[in-house]
Coordinates of C-alpha atoms in Angstrom, one line a residue:
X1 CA 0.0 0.0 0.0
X2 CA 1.6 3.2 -1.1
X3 CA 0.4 7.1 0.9
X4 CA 1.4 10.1 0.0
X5 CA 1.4 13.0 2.6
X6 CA -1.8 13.2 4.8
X7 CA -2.7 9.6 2.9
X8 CA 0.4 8.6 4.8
X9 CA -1.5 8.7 8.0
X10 CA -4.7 6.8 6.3
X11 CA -2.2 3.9 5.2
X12 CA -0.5 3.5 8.5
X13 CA -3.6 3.4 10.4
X14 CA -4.8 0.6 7.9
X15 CA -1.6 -1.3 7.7
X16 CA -1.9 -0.7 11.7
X17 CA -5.2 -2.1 12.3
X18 CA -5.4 -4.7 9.6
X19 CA -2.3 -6.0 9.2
X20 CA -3.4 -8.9 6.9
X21 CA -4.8 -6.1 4.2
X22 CA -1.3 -5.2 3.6
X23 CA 1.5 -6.7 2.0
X24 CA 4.1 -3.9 2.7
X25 CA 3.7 -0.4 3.0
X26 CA 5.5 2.2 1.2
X27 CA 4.9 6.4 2.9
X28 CA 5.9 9.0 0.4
X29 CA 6.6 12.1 2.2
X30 CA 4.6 11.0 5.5
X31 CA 3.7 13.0 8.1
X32 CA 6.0 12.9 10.9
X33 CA 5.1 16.1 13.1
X34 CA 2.0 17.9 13.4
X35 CA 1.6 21.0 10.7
X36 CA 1.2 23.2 13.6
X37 CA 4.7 21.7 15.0
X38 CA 6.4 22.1 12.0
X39 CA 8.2 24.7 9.4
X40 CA 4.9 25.6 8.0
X41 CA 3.7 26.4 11.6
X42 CA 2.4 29.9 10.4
X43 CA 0.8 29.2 7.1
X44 CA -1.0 26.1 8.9
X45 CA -2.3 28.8 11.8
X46 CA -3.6 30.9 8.9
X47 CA -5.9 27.9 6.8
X48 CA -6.9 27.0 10.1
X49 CA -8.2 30.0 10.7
X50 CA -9.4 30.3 6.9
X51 CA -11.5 27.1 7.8
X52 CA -12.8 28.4 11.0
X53 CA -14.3 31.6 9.3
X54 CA -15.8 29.1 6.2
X55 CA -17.9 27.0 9.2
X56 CA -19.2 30.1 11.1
X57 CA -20.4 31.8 7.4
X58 CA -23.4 31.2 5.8
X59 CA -23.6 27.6 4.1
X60 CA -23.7 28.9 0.3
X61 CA -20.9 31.6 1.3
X62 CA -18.6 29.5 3.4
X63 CA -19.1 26.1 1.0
X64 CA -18.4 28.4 -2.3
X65 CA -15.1 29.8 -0.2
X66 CA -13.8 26.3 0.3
X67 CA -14.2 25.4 -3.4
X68 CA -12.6 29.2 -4.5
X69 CA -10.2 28.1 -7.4
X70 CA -8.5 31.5 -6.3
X71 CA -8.0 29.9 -3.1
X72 CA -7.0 26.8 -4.1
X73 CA -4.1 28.3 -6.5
X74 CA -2.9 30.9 -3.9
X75 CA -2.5 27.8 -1.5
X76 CA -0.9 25.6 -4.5
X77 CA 1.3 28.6 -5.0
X78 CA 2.6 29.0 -1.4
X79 CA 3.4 25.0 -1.1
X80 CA 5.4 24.6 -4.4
X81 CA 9.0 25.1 -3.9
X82 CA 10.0 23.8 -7.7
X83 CA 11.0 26.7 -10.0
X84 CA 10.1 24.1 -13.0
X85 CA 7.1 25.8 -15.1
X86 CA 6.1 22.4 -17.0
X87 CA 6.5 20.6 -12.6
X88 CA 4.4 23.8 -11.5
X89 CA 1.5 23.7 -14.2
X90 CA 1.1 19.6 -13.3
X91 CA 1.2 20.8 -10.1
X92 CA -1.6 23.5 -9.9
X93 CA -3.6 21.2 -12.4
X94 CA -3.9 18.6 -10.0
X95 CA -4.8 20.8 -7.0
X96 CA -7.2 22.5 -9.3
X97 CA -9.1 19.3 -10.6
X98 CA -9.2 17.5 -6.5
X99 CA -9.1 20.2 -4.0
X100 CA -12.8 20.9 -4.5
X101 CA -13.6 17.2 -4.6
X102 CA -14.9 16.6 -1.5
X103 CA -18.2 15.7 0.1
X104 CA -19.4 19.1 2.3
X105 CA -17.7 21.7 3.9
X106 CA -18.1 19.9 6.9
X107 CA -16.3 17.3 5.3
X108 CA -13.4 19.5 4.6
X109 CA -13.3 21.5 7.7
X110 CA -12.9 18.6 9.9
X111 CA -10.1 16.9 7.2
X112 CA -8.6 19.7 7.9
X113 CA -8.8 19.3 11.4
X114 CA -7.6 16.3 11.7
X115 CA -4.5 16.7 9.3
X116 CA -2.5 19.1 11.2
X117 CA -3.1 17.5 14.6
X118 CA -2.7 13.6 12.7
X119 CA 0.9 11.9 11.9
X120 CA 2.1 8.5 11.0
X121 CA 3.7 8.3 14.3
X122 CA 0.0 7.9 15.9
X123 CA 0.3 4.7 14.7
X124 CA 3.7 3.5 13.3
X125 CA 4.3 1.5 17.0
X126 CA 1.6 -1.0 15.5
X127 CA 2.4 -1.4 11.7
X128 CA 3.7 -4.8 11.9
X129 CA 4.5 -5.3 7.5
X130 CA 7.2 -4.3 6.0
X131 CA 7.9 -0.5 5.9
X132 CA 9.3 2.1 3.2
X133 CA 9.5 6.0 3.7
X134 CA 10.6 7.9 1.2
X135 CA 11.4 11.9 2.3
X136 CA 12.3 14.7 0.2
X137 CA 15.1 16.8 1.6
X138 CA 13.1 19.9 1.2
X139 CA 9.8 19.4 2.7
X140 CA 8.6 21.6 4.9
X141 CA 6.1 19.4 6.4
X142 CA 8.7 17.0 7.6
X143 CA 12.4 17.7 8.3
X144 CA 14.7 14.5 7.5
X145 CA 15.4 14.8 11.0
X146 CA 11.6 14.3 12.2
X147 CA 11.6 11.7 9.2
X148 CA 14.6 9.7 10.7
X149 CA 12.6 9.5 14.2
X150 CA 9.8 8.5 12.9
X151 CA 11.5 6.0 11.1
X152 CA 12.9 4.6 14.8
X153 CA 9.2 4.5 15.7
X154 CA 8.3 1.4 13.6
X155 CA 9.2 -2.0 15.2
X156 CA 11.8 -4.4 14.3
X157 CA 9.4 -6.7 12.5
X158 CA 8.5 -3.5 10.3
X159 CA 12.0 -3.5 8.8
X160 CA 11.4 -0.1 8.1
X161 CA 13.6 2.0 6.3
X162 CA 13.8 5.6 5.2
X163 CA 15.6 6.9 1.9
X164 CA 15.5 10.6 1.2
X165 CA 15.4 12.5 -1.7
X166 CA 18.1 15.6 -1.8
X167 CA 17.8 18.4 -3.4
X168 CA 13.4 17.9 -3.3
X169 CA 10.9 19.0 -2.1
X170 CA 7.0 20.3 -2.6

């Protein structure tokens, strides 16, 4: 089973808690701090409080803010670190055809929630299959060091093992 970012969390819960799903489990870029305990501390602070205002407007007003393709490309823009124009345009096309993809606001608000407090370390003490992480050296929602902690999280049987990208990054 493969997770990428907050989908790292969602695999290591189900490797975790149904280890007989899984075969092996490979995290790319997992989360190995909480947003609000990391380098993007301040711009986590501020879309929590951009989701806090959305649930307190009116339902039409706060659910068309959530879905804003201005939003969504001001937040794609401040998470990209690649200078590549052809990387940057795949980039903002995928945030552009998924962001607004989900079920409510409500649905959103508390996904929200729950990935900046969530990390694979919640679980990784219970993930019993064999374990891959794979970090770039450059993201800012987990430092190699947090990555190499969490690697010495896992338990023997995991065998997990961490290889980092240099020189990447979001």
């Amino acid at each position: 089973m493969l997770g990428h970012s907050y989908g790292s969390v969602v695999a290591a819960a189900l490797a975790a808690q149904h280890p007989d799903a899984v075969a092996a489990l490979a995290l790319l870029n997992p989360i190995c701090e909480p947003a609000l305990a990391s380098a993007q501390r301040l711009p986590a602070l501020g879309a929590a409080l951009f989701y806090r205002v959305c649930a307190v407007l009116p339902e039409a007003l706060g659910d068309r803010l959530v879905r804003s393709a201005a939003i969504t490309r001001i937040s794609s823009e401040l998470m990209m670190k690649t200078r590549d124009a052809h990387l940057r345009r795949i980039i903002n096309g995928q945030h552009a055809a998924y962001f607004g993809a989900f079920a409510s606001r409500r649905v959103v608000i508390q996904a929200y929630a729950d990935s900046i407090r969530a990390t694979v370390g919640d679980w990784s003490g219970q993930v019993t299959v064999r374990t891959l992480l794979v970090a770039a050296e450059r993201d800012d929602l987990g430092s190699v060091a947090g990555q190499r902690r969490l690697r010495e999280t896992f338990p023997p049987q995991a065998q997990a093992r961490l290889e980092c990208c240099p020189r990447s990054g979001t």
